[in-house]
Amino acid sequence: MTVKQKSNILLIYTGGTIGMVKDYKTGALRAFNFDELIKNIPELNQLDCTLTGVSFEKPIDSSNMNPRYWATIASMIEENYADYDGFVVLHGSDTMSYSASALSFMLENLTKPVIFTGSQLPIGDLRTDAKENLITSIQIAALQENGKPVVQEVCLYFEYKLYRANRTTKINAEHFEAFASLNHPPLVESGVHLNVHYGNLLPRTPKHKIFQVHKNMDDNVAILKLFPGLNKEVLRSVLNISGLRALVLETYGAGNAPMDEWFLEELKIAVKKGLHIINVTQCSGGSVSMGHYETSEKLQEMQLVNGKDITTEAAITKAMYLLGSDISDELFKTIFETSLRGEML
């Protein structure tokens, strides 16, 4: 494996801890500019690639992230796609799995790496994780083999591991190992050497397929997590939200739900009215297996969408993407249950 001489990598800063530097006079954190980034991480000068930085006009806390900002990131990649060999998106960790999952669907027929990364501590902190996360993300984005990028999908890099973006979830607010991908192994692991697990990467996009960017995401979606004691009024109010088109239903274990008549009847009515209900396990790992237990047979009978081993983050963003693509209601279930970007089995 070789790193192509002077790969061009575009850094896109959206906001978040990784892009903050501390003003030691006041103790306050503020967003850096690109020159400050290079100053804080002089090791970037050793990378055998050319770095260019662009930033949101007003960097945001990732808690404020929404589909409008996803479209901005997608547009930045689209506008610079021909001029760069790879893209590294600096993003706050709290909603990074949502954003990275969304971009995986929005960027179709991708042939270059788009790597999301961030940090738990600001760049200027003594014990920061920002340096390693950023440096290795850039290195992986620059990896070439036979003149082609090794990674050709949307990924998330954190604490020595590169994951498929739409397989990740944030699991810890304090540890440096903030993310997990429990249903799909890492694509690359960083140690003394970068260890690429080629078999875990998405197959390369055929040459005849053209890169496309989809920016229309329909946010008429919701998530409902089942819990013992969920009552009829709460369920009914969620199912009858005005304009709601898809609901990610976080069920127990392998896709199980209560068998109360009122519960099943409310779901049945909603499905008949045209609401797409996606059955996703609320467990961190594992898969929905409808019909495996009696408590999921009824859900299978009423044709709930089988979320299989998809994450909640990928499920909600995939629903937004499909609804925004104006596919027919008849095809929604079939297409959702099909892996589009390696997000499910």
XYZ file of N, CA and C in Angstrom, residues 13-274:
786
model
N -14.730 21.967 8.592
C -15.003 22.175 10.017
C -16.431 22.660 10.210
N -17.218 21.861 10.938
C -18.614 22.229 11.197
C -18.798 22.825 12.584
N -17.866 22.512 13.469
C -17.965 22.930 14.865
C -17.532 21.772 15.745
N -17.736 21.909 17.042
C -17.401 20.811 17.942
C -16.092 21.018 18.671
N -15.878 20.193 19.675
C -14.729 20.312 20.579
C -13.400 20.265 19.842
N -13.294 19.412 18.811
C -12.009 19.250 18.127
C -11.498 20.573 17.546
N -12.410 21.443 17.186
C -12.007 22.708 16.574
C -11.877 23.853 17.549
N -11.878 23.537 18.823
C -11.797 24.593 19.827
C -10.368 24.726 20.358
N -9.963 25.946 20.584
C -8.706 26.210 21.278
C -9.022 27.048 22.502
N -8.241 26.831 23.550
C -8.506 27.533 24.799
C -7.766 28.862 24.832
N -8.483 29.891 25.200
C -7.862 31.189 25.466
C -7.391 31.129 26.915
N -6.073 31.003 27.104
C -5.566 30.763 28.450
C -5.678 31.979 29.365
N -5.946 33.137 28.800
C -6.166 34.328 29.634
C -7.547 34.282 30.277
N -8.552 33.824 29.503
C -9.921 33.817 30.009
C -10.410 32.420 30.372
N -9.758 31.381 29.837
C -10.197 30.009 30.062
C -11.318 29.579 29.141
N -11.789 30.517 28.296
C -12.904 30.218 27.394
C -12.425 29.460 26.163
N -13.314 28.669 25.584
C -13.016 27.959 24.341
C -13.554 28.755 23.171
N -12.787 28.791 22.085
C -13.265 29.467 20.879
C -12.846 28.641 19.668
N -13.568 28.827 18.580
C -13.280 28.074 17.358
C -11.988 28.579 16.722
N -11.180 27.650 16.192
C -9.923 28.029 15.552
C -10.144 28.491 14.119
N -9.103 29.078 13.540
C -9.072 29.195 12.084
C -8.034 28.191 11.588
N -7.918 28.037 10.281
C -7.085 26.966 9.733
C -5.616 27.132 10.105
N -5.132 28.363 10.135
C -3.733 28.609 10.499
C -3.457 28.180 11.937
N -4.432 28.411 12.825
C -4.259 28.002 14.219
C -4.219 26.492 14.351
N -4.966 25.814 13.523
C -4.957 24.353 13.532
C -3.554 23.836 13.241
N -2.943 24.348 12.189
C -1.584 23.931 11.809
C -0.598 24.260 12.937
N -0.797 25.408 13.568
C 0.084 25.835 14.658
C -0.042 24.899 15.861
N -1.278 24.466 16.154
C -1.510 23.588 17.296
C -1.095 22.150 17.028
N -1.086 21.769 15.750
C -0.666 20.398 15.402
C 0.426 20.482 14.332
N 1.660 20.839 14.728
C 2.744 20.963 13.739
C 3.032 19.652 13.013
N 2.611 18.512 13.628
C 2.817 17.210 12.986
C 2.117 17.117 11.635
N 1.096 17.949 11.427
C 0.383 17.920 10.144
C 1.314 18.249 8.979
N 2.372 19.008 9.267
C 3.334 19.361 8.223
C 4.117 18.141 7.720
N 4.138 17.078 8.530
C 4.871 15.871 8.136
C 4.047 14.972 7.207
N 2.760 15.223 7.131
C 1.912 14.393 6.275
C 2.221 14.671 4.810
N 2.251 13.595 4.037
C 2.603 13.731 2.628
C 1.358 14.033 1.798
N 0.673 15.109 2.181
C -0.510 15.513 1.434
C -0.712 17.017 1.606
N -1.473 17.574 0.706
C -1.777 19.000 0.766
C -3.122 19.186 1.443
N -3.134 19.980 2.512
C -4.356 20.194 3.279
C -4.949 21.556 2.976
N -6.251 21.564 2.796
C -6.990 22.810 2.645
C -8.141 22.765 3.635
N -8.441 23.888 4.245
C -9.518 23.919 5.229
C -10.654 24.835 4.818
N -11.873 24.376 5.017
C -13.056 25.225 4.858
C -13.891 25.049 6.118
N -14.710 26.037 6.412
C -15.474 25.993 7.642
C -16.893 26.492 7.412
N -17.814 26.001 8.236
C -19.130 26.623 8.276
C -18.938 28.104 8.561
N -19.783 28.930 7.973
C -19.690 30.364 8.214
C -19.768 30.653 9.707
N -20.689 29.968 10.379
C -20.780 30.048 11.840
C -20.745 28.620 12.365
N -19.579 28.169 12.884
C -19.497 26.809 13.417
C -20.552 26.593 14.495
N -21.099 25.371 14.548
C -22.194 25.093 15.472
C -21.836 23.978 16.447
N -22.482 24.002 17.594
C -22.432 22.866 18.500
C -23.214 21.746 17.826
N -22.724 20.520 17.933
C -23.380 19.443 17.183
C -24.792 19.152 17.691
N -25.139 19.637 18.880
C -26.514 19.484 19.364
C -27.491 20.261 18.483
N -26.979 21.257 17.754
C -27.819 22.062 16.868
C -27.835 21.541 15.428
N -27.225 20.389 15.195
C -27.162 19.834 13.844
C -28.555 19.449 13.360
N -28.805 19.648 12.060
C -30.087 19.265 11.466
C -29.895 19.019 9.970
N -30.938 18.539 9.254
C -30.786 18.206 7.831
C -30.319 19.373 6.951
N -30.616 20.594 7.361
C -30.159 21.750 6.570
C -28.631 21.818 6.579
N -28.044 21.554 7.735
C -26.582 21.555 7.824
C -25.984 20.346 7.104
N -26.700 19.218 7.127
C -26.213 18.044 6.369
C -26.111 18.390 4.887
N -27.108 19.135 4.403
C -27.094 19.547 2.994
C -25.913 20.476 2.720
N -25.554 21.304 3.708
C -24.394 22.193 3.553
C -23.110 21.378 3.426
N -22.949 20.368 4.291
C -21.755 19.503 4.220
C -21.722 18.788 2.869
N -22.869 18.249 2.457
C -22.951 17.541 1.171
C -22.592 18.462 0.016
N -23.040 19.705 0.080
C -22.734 20.688 -0.975
C -21.247 21.007 -1.013
N -20.620 21.136 0.156
C -19.174 21.409 0.222
C -18.382 20.281 -0.441
N -18.824 19.040 -0.200
C -18.146 17.890 -0.816
C -18.418 17.875 -2.317
N -19.652 18.118 -2.705
C -20.032 18.116 -4.117
C -19.241 19.164 -4.905
N -19.149 20.371 -4.350
C -18.470 21.471 -5.048
C -16.970 21.237 -5.188
N -16.394 20.448 -4.266
C -14.940 20.227 -4.270
C -14.553 18.812 -4.664
N -15.527 18.023 -5.090
C -15.300 16.593 -5.305
C -14.204 16.318 -6.333
N -14.195 17.058 -7.410
C -13.235 16.800 -8.487
C -11.806 17.201 -8.106
N -11.672 18.130 -7.161
C -10.358 18.703 -6.850
C -9.634 18.030 -5.690
N -10.321 17.145 -4.977
C -9.710 16.544 -3.783
C -9.793 15.022 -3.820
N -8.802 14.394 -3.173
C -8.728 12.936 -3.130
C -9.473 12.357 -1.931
N -9.748 13.201 -0.945
C -10.441 12.729 0.245
C -10.926 13.902 1.072
N -11.870 13.614 1.969
C -12.496 14.655 2.783
C -12.527 14.220 4.241
N -12.170 15.139 5.126
C -12.246 14.883 6.565
C -13.174 15.934 7.163
N -14.247 15.460 7.787
C -15.250 16.360 8.360
C -15.060 16.414 9.875
N -14.766 17.605 10.379
C -14.594 17.793 11.826
C -15.955 18.172 12.407
N -16.392 17.407 13.398
C -17.783 17.472 13.841
C -17.841 17.172 15.332
N -18.762 17.801 16.040
C -18.970 17.466 17.444
C -19.410 16.020 17.586
N -18.989 15.373 18.664
C -19.224 13.925 18.779
C -20.674 13.567 19.133
N -21.424 14.480 19.744
C -22.755 14.114 20.240
C -23.696 13.613 19.151
N -23.704 14.258 18.004
C -24.605 13.835 16.917
C -23.831 13.346 15.692
N -22.563 13.015 15.897
C -21.731 12.630 14.749
C -22.250 11.391 14.033
N -22.744 10.406 14.782
C -23.241 9.185 14.138
C -24.470 9.474 13.279
N -25.308 10.419 13.711
C -26.458 10.810 12.900
C -26.004 11.481 11.605
N -25.110 12.466 11.736
C -24.653 13.212 10.556
C -23.906 12.315 9.580
N -23.004 11.489 10.114
C -22.211 10.613 9.248
C -23.104 9.586 8.555
N -24.112 9.067 9.280
C -25.068 8.138 8.662
C -25.846 8.844 7.562
N -26.309 10.063 7.849
C -27.070 10.830 6.850
C -26.252 11.039 5.582
N -24.982 11.444 5.755
C -24.133 11.706 4.580
C -23.877 10.429 3.784
N -23.865 9.282 4.463
C -23.642 8.032 3.723
C -24.772 7.786 2.721
N -25.989 8.196 3.082
C -27.117 8.032 2.158
C -27.167 9.160 1.131
N -26.796 10.348 1.537
C -26.872 11.510 0.651
C -25.837 11.458 -0.467
N -24.695 10.789 -0.217
C -23.612 10.702 -1.210
C -23.671 9.326 -1.880
N -24.219 9.281 -3.057
C -24.398 8.009 -3.773
C -23.271 7.784 -4.779
N -22.831 6.533 -4.892
C -21.737 6.157 -5.800
C -20.435 6.891 -5.460
N -20.162 6.959 -4.179
C -18.951 7.611 -3.682
C -17.718 6.786 -4.054
N -16.677 7.459 -4.557
C -15.424 6.757 -4.896
C -14.225 7.336 -4.145
N -14.521 8.159 -3.117
C -13.462 8.783 -2.317
C -13.843 8.709 -0.843
N -12.852 8.765 0.047
C -13.183 8.695 1.471
C -13.761 10.002 2.005
N -14.805 9.867 2.819
C -15.340 10.983 3.598
C -15.296 10.514 5.047
N -14.398 11.091 5.834
C -14.166 10.600 7.187
C -14.565 11.657 8.216
N -15.515 11.301 9.057
C -15.926 12.162 10.164
C -15.038 11.869 11.371
N -14.609 12.918 12.040
C -13.878 12.729 13.285
C -14.103 13.920 14.194
N -13.695 13.751 15.426
C -13.847 14.808 16.418
C -12.989 14.459 17.607
N -13.332 14.974 18.760
C -12.536 14.680 19.959
C -13.354 14.930 21.205
N -12.877 14.376 22.307
C -13.509 14.600 23.596
C -12.906 15.815 24.308
N -11.657 16.148 23.932
C -10.983 17.318 24.517
C -10.499 18.240 23.398
N -10.447 19.565 23.654
C -9.998 20.521 22.631
C -8.544 20.285 22.218
N -8.206 20.757 21.022
C -6.873 20.575 20.460
C -5.759 21.062 21.388
N -5.974 22.187 22.045
C -4.908 22.773 22.860
C -4.700 22.117 24.215
N -5.599 21.213 24.618
C -5.464 20.592 25.935
C -4.275 19.643 25.982
N -3.692 19.544 27.151
C -2.486 18.733 27.332
C -2.733 17.271 26.970
N -3.877 16.729 27.375
C -4.159 15.313 27.153
C -5.152 15.095 26.020
N -5.180 15.999 25.079
C -6.193 15.924 24.015
C -6.095 14.662 23.166
N -7.251 14.195 22.745
C -7.325 13.088 21.783
C -7.491 13.621 20.362
N -7.558 14.954 20.242
C -7.826 15.578 18.934
C -6.696 15.329 17.936
N -5.460 15.380 18.410
C -4.318 15.256 17.488
C -4.315 13.898 16.798
N -4.403 12.832 17.588
C -4.355 11.495 16.994
C -5.545 11.274 16.074
N -6.722 11.672 16.517
C -7.918 11.465 15.692
C -7.800 12.180 14.353
N -7.331 13.418 14.398
C -7.244 14.206 13.166
C -6.131 13.716 12.249
N -4.947 13.505 12.814
C -3.801 13.078 11.999
C -4.094 11.740 11.304
N -4.628 10.774 12.060
C -4.875 9.462 11.468
C -6.029 9.509 10.466
N -7.034 10.325 10.742
C -8.134 10.483 9.765
C -7.599 10.991 8.434
N -6.692 11.960 8.494
C -6.097 12.515 7.268
C -5.245 11.455 6.570
N -4.466 10.717 7.357
C -3.628 9.660 6.776
C -4.472 8.627 6.040
N -5.577 8.210 6.662
C -6.444 7.205 6.041
C -7.115 7.785 4.796
N -7.523 9.056 4.876
C -8.148 9.701 3.717
C -7.183 9.776 2.537
N -5.876 9.806 2.845
C -4.865 9.926 1.797
C -4.358 8.574 1.281
N -4.782 7.477 1.909
C -4.299 6.157 1.493
C -4.739 5.836 0.069
N -3.757 5.478 -0.759
C -4.030 5.130 -2.159
C -3.406 3.781 -2.489
N -4.048 3.083 -3.392
C -3.489 1.834 -3.904
C -3.778 1.782 -5.400
N -2.735 1.644 -6.198
C -2.875 1.671 -7.666
C -3.595 2.926 -8.140
N -3.277 4.033 -7.486
C -3.837 5.322 -7.886
C -5.275 5.553 -7.474
N -5.844 4.635 -6.677
C -7.236 4.766 -6.228
C -7.280 4.821 -4.702
N -8.220 5.588 -4.135
C -8.347 5.604 -2.678
C -8.677 4.214 -2.139
N -8.032 3.843 -1.041
C -8.295 2.540 -0.423
C -9.711 2.509 0.152
N -10.088 3.602 0.822
C -11.424 3.707 1.419
C -12.307 4.537 0.493
N -13.479 4.012 0.169
C -14.375 4.724 -0.748
C -15.797 4.747 -0.184
N -15.909 5.215 1.046
C -17.212 5.292 1.695
C -17.171 6.338 2.806
N -18.331 6.589 3.414
C -18.394 7.527 4.534
C -18.069 6.762 5.810
N -17.098 7.278 6.565
C -16.599 6.584 7.750
C -16.579 7.512 8.959
N -16.309 6.909 10.098
C -16.126 7.673 11.334
C -14.882 7.138 12.008
N -13.935 8.035 12.320
C -12.693 7.614 12.982
C -12.649 8.189 14.387
N -12.378 7.310 15.347
C -12.253 7.745 16.734
C -11.422 6.722 17.491
N -10.448 7.199 18.230
C -9.665 6.368 19.157
C -9.172 5.069 18.518
N -8.338 5.243 17.483
C -7.597 4.154 16.842
C -8.419 3.242 15.926
N -9.691 3.574 15.704
C -10.489 2.708 14.837
C -11.298 3.514 13.827
N -11.279 3.018 12.585
C -12.131 3.589 11.536
C -13.313 2.660 11.354
N -14.518 3.224 11.493
C -15.742 2.445 11.353
C -16.523 2.893 10.127
N -17.393 2.009 9.610
C -18.395 2.448 8.636
C -19.333 3.389 9.389
N -19.530 4.586 8.858
C -20.262 5.631 9.576
C -21.651 5.192 10.005
N -22.379 4.562 9.068
C -23.771 4.226 9.363
C -23.925 2.963 10.215
N -22.810 2.499 10.791
C -22.858 1.374 11.728
C -22.511 1.814 13.153
N -22.296 3.114 13.338
C -21.780 3.590 14.620
C -22.854 4.184 15.523
N -22.523 4.195 16.806
C -23.344 4.904 17.786
C -22.425 5.411 18.887
N -22.748 6.567 19.444
C -21.942 7.096 20.545
C -22.348 6.378 21.825
N -21.361 5.819 22.518
C -21.672 5.008 23.696
C -21.141 5.601 24.996
N -20.260 6.617 24.905
C -19.687 7.153 26.131
C -19.418 8.646 26.007
N -19.813 9.406 27.003
C -19.648 10.856 26.981
C -18.320 11.298 27.584
N -17.599 10.373 28.218
C -16.368 10.751 28.921
C -15.122 10.036 28.425
N -15.241 8.773 28.039
C -14.065 8.027 27.598
C -13.615 8.492 26.219
N -12.320 8.361 25.933
C -11.825 8.679 24.596
C -12.421 7.714 23.568
N -12.672 6.469 23.997
C -13.311 5.491 23.113
C -14.819 5.735 23.158
N -15.245 6.766 22.444
C -16.621 7.264 22.576
C -17.622 6.525 21.701
N -17.132 5.853 20.651
C -18.036 5.242 19.673
C -17.855 3.726 19.614
N -18.924 3.076 19.187
C -18.861 1.626 18.968
C -19.587 1.290 17.675
N -19.194 0.160 17.106
C -19.867 -0.388 15.925
C -20.048 -1.874 16.212
N -21.111 -2.181 16.942
C -21.257 -3.530 17.483
C -21.700 -4.564 16.460
N -22.268 -4.112 15.351
C -22.747 -5.071 14.352
C -21.889 -5.136 13.090
N -20.788 -4.387 13.086
C -19.875 -4.468 11.943
C -18.467 -4.161 12.425
N -17.481 -4.982 12.035
C -16.115 -4.784 12.531
C -15.457 -3.531 11.948
N -14.372 -3.044 12.581
C -13.670 -1.863 12.077
C -13.137 -2.079 10.669
N -13.022 -0.971 9.926
C -12.473 -1.027 8.570
C -10.950 -0.916 8.609
N -10.475 -0.070 9.530
C -9.031 0.148 9.697
C -8.753 0.288 11.188
N -7.644 -0.293 11.636
C -7.204 -0.100 13.023
C -5.819 0.510 13.012
N -5.638 1.477 13.898
C -4.380 2.212 13.948
C -3.547 1.747 15.135
N -2.327 1.288 14.835
C -1.367 0.928 15.875
C -0.023 1.470 15.428
N 0.992 0.664 15.538
C 2.289 1.059 14.982
C 2.150 1.249 13.480
N 1.313 0.412 12.856
C 0.986 0.537 11.440
C -0.523 0.689 11.294
N -0.941 1.194 10.149
C -2.365 1.214 9.830
C -2.740 -0.151 9.270
N -3.630 -0.835 9.948
C -4.032 -2.175 9.527
C -5.390 -2.090 8.842
N -5.402 -2.205 7.522
C -6.639 -2.119 6.749
C -7.268 -3.505 6.646
N -8.521 -3.615 7.061
C -9.263 -4.872 6.932
C -10.054 -4.811 5.623
N -9.421 -5.206 4.570
C -9.998 -5.053 3.227
C -11.360 -5.726 3.088
N -11.521 -6.876 3.729
C -12.777 -7.607 3.615
C -13.961 -6.897 4.259
N -13.677 -5.915 5.121
C -14.752 -5.191 5.797
C -15.176 -3.928 5.048
N -14.395 -3.551 4.025
C -14.719 -2.345 3.255
C -15.860 -2.625 2.282
N -16.594 -1.567 1.919
C -17.615 -1.708 0.881
C -16.954 -2.023 -0.455
N -17.594 -2.823 -1.287
C -17.052 -3.052 -2.638
C -16.959 -1.724 -3.386
N -15.992 -1.618 -4.277
C -15.807 -0.369 -5.022
C -16.966 -0.101 -5.974
N -17.272 1.168 -6.141
C -18.346 1.567 -7.047
C -17.934 1.293 -8.485
N -18.774 0.620 -9.265
C -18.444 0.380 -10.683
C -18.199 1.695 -11.422
N -17.282 1.671 -12.394
C -16.880 2.892 -13.113
C -18.039 3.614 -13.786
N -19.038 2.847 -14.260
C -20.115 3.480 -15.019
C -21.112 4.223 -14.122
N -21.009 4.016 -12.793
C -21.935 4.688 -11.868
C -21.434 6.096 -11.568
N -22.308 7.075 -11.679
C -21.927 8.481 -11.514
C -22.221 8.955 -10.094
N -21.275 9.704 -9.523
C -21.433 10.282 -8.186
C -22.634 11.217 -8.164
N -23.527 10.998 -7.202
C -24.722 11.836 -7.072
C -24.883 12.300 -5.633
N -25.399 13.508 -5.489
C -25.627 14.055 -4.148
C -27.117 14.334 -3.975
N -27.684 13.785 -2.901
C -29.113 13.960 -2.606
C -29.231 14.852 -1.374
N -29.863 15.986 -1.522
C -29.936 16.931 -0.397
C -31.326 17.066 0.200
N -32.304 16.423 -0.403
C -33.672 16.554 0.085
C -33.964 15.475 1.123
N -33.950 15.859 2.379
C -34.235 14.933 3.476
C -35.573 15.330 4.094
N -36.489 14.378 4.204
C -37.819 14.647 4.758
C -37.787 14.369 6.264
N -37.997 15.410 7.075
C -37.886 15.235 8.525
C -39.224 14.928 9.214
N -40.204 14.477 8.446
C -41.482 14.072 9.049
C -41.376 12.640 9.583
N -40.460 12.492 10.525
C -40.145 11.190 11.102
C -40.062 11.333 12.615
N -40.127 10.206 13.300
C -40.018 10.238 14.762
C -39.430 8.919 15.246
N -38.967 8.937 16.497
C -38.451 7.728 17.150
C -39.266 7.515 18.424
N -39.724 6.290 18.640
C -40.427 5.945 19.879
C -39.760 4.725 20.484
N -39.264 4.892 21.696
C -38.625 3.780 22.405
C -39.644 3.130 23.336
N -39.868 1.836 23.152
C -40.794 1.123 24.022
C -40.234 1.027 25.433
N -41.131 1.044 26.406
C -40.732 0.828 27.793
C -41.931 0.254 28.535
N -41.701 -0.541 29.567
C -42.817 -1.077 30.341
C -43.602 0.076 30.966
N -44.884 0.124 30.673
C -45.696 1.224 31.197
C -46.081 2.244 30.144
N -45.602 2.078 28.918
C -46.038 2.967 27.826
C -47.556 2.860 27.718
N -48.242 4.005 27.809
C -49.704 3.919 27.804
C -50.315 4.279 26.459
N -51.590 3.992 26.351
C -52.318 4.145 25.102
C -52.308 5.586 24.602
N -52.457 6.542 25.534
C -52.531 7.953 25.146
C -51.214 8.421 24.519
N -50.104 8.007 25.114
C -48.787 8.393 24.590
C -48.575 7.774 23.207
N -48.845 6.476 23.096
C -48.670 5.799 21.808
C -49.539 6.442 20.737
N -50.812 6.650 21.062
C -51.744 7.211 20.091
C -51.307 8.620 19.673
N -50.833 9.423 20.631
C -50.427 10.799 20.291
C -49.235 10.814 19.348
N -48.304 9.866 19.527
C -47.140 9.790 18.629
C -47.577 9.308 17.243
N -48.382 8.259 17.202
C -48.803 7.691 15.917
C -49.660 8.664 15.098
N -50.290 9.611 15.794
C -51.180 10.549 15.100
C -50.597 11.943 14.956
N -49.283 12.070 15.060
C -48.642 13.370 14.821
C -48.965 13.814 13.399
N -49.402 15.038 13.259
C -49.784 15.570 11.947
C -48.599 15.540 10.979
N -48.789 14.931 9.828
C -47.760 14.901 8.784
C -46.708 13.821 8.952
N -46.778 13.054 10.062
C -45.774 12.009 10.300
C -45.836 10.949 9.200
N -44.666 10.604 8.641
C -44.621 9.642 7.540
C -43.899 8.345 7.905
N -42.962 8.423 8.858
C -42.230 7.212 9.255
C -41.914 7.274 10.745
N -41.992 6.140 11.389
C -41.689 6.037 12.817
C -40.684 4.911 13.032
N -39.569 5.238 13.668
C -38.610 4.212 14.087
C -39.054 3.751 15.468
N -39.506 2.500 15.545
C -40.002 1.931 16.798
C -38.900 1.089 17.416
N -38.337 1.571 18.522
C -37.272 0.836 19.212
C -37.908 -0.211 20.121
N -37.835 -1.449 19.673
C -38.480 -2.554 20.383
C -37.481 -3.266 21.290
N -37.982 -4.260 22.019
C -37.128 -5.017 22.939
C -36.392 -6.139 22.203
N -35.169 -6.412 22.641
C -34.447 -7.595 22.171
C -34.431 -7.756 20.669
N -34.929 -8.905 20.213
C -34.885 -9.241 18.785
C -36.103 -8.716 18.027
N -36.663 -7.590 18.506
C -37.787 -6.972 17.796
C -39.128 -7.228 18.442
N -39.123 -7.451 19.750
C -40.342 -7.835 20.453
C -41.076 -6.623 21.041
N -42.386 -6.776 21.198
C -43.229 -5.693 21.709
C -44.366 -6.297 22.530
N -45.060 -5.468 23.323
C -46.187 -5.980 24.119
C -47.275 -6.564 23.218
N -48.014 -7.503 23.758
C -49.082 -8.138 22.994
C -50.471 -7.632 23.403
N -50.518 -6.519 24.148
C -51.810 -5.944 24.528
C -52.615 -5.610 23.276
N -53.908 -5.930 23.329
C -54.779 -5.698 22.166
C -54.760 -4.240 21.728
N -54.855 -3.315 22.708
C -54.906 -1.886 22.359
C -53.625 -1.443 21.650
N -52.483 -1.998 22.093
C -51.185 -1.641 21.500
C -51.135 -2.078 20.037
N -51.473 -3.332 19.804
C -51.435 -3.879 18.440
C -52.456 -3.183 17.538
N -53.621 -2.865 18.120
C -54.675 -2.221 17.329
C -54.244 -0.823 16.874
N -53.595 -0.078 17.761
C -53.127 1.274 17.410
C -52.080 1.215 16.289
N -51.174 0.251 16.375
C -50.163 0.086 15.317
C -50.828 -0.282 13.990
N -51.790 -1.197 14.075
C -52.482 -1.668 12.866
C -53.191 -0.513 12.155
N -53.861 0.323 12.937
C -54.574 1.475 12.374
C -53.589 2.424 11.696
N -52.461 2.684 12.365
C -51.446 3.608 11.822
C -50.864 3.074 10.516
N -50.587 1.769 10.466
C -50.041 1.162 9.249
C -51.050 1.263 8.109
N -52.313 1.006 8.415
C -53.370 1.097 7.382
C -53.489 2.519 6.841
N -53.224 3.500 7.689
C -53.291 4.906 7.263
C -52.070 5.303 6.428
N -51.072 4.414 6.357
C -49.908 4.695 5.513
C -48.638 5.069 6.247
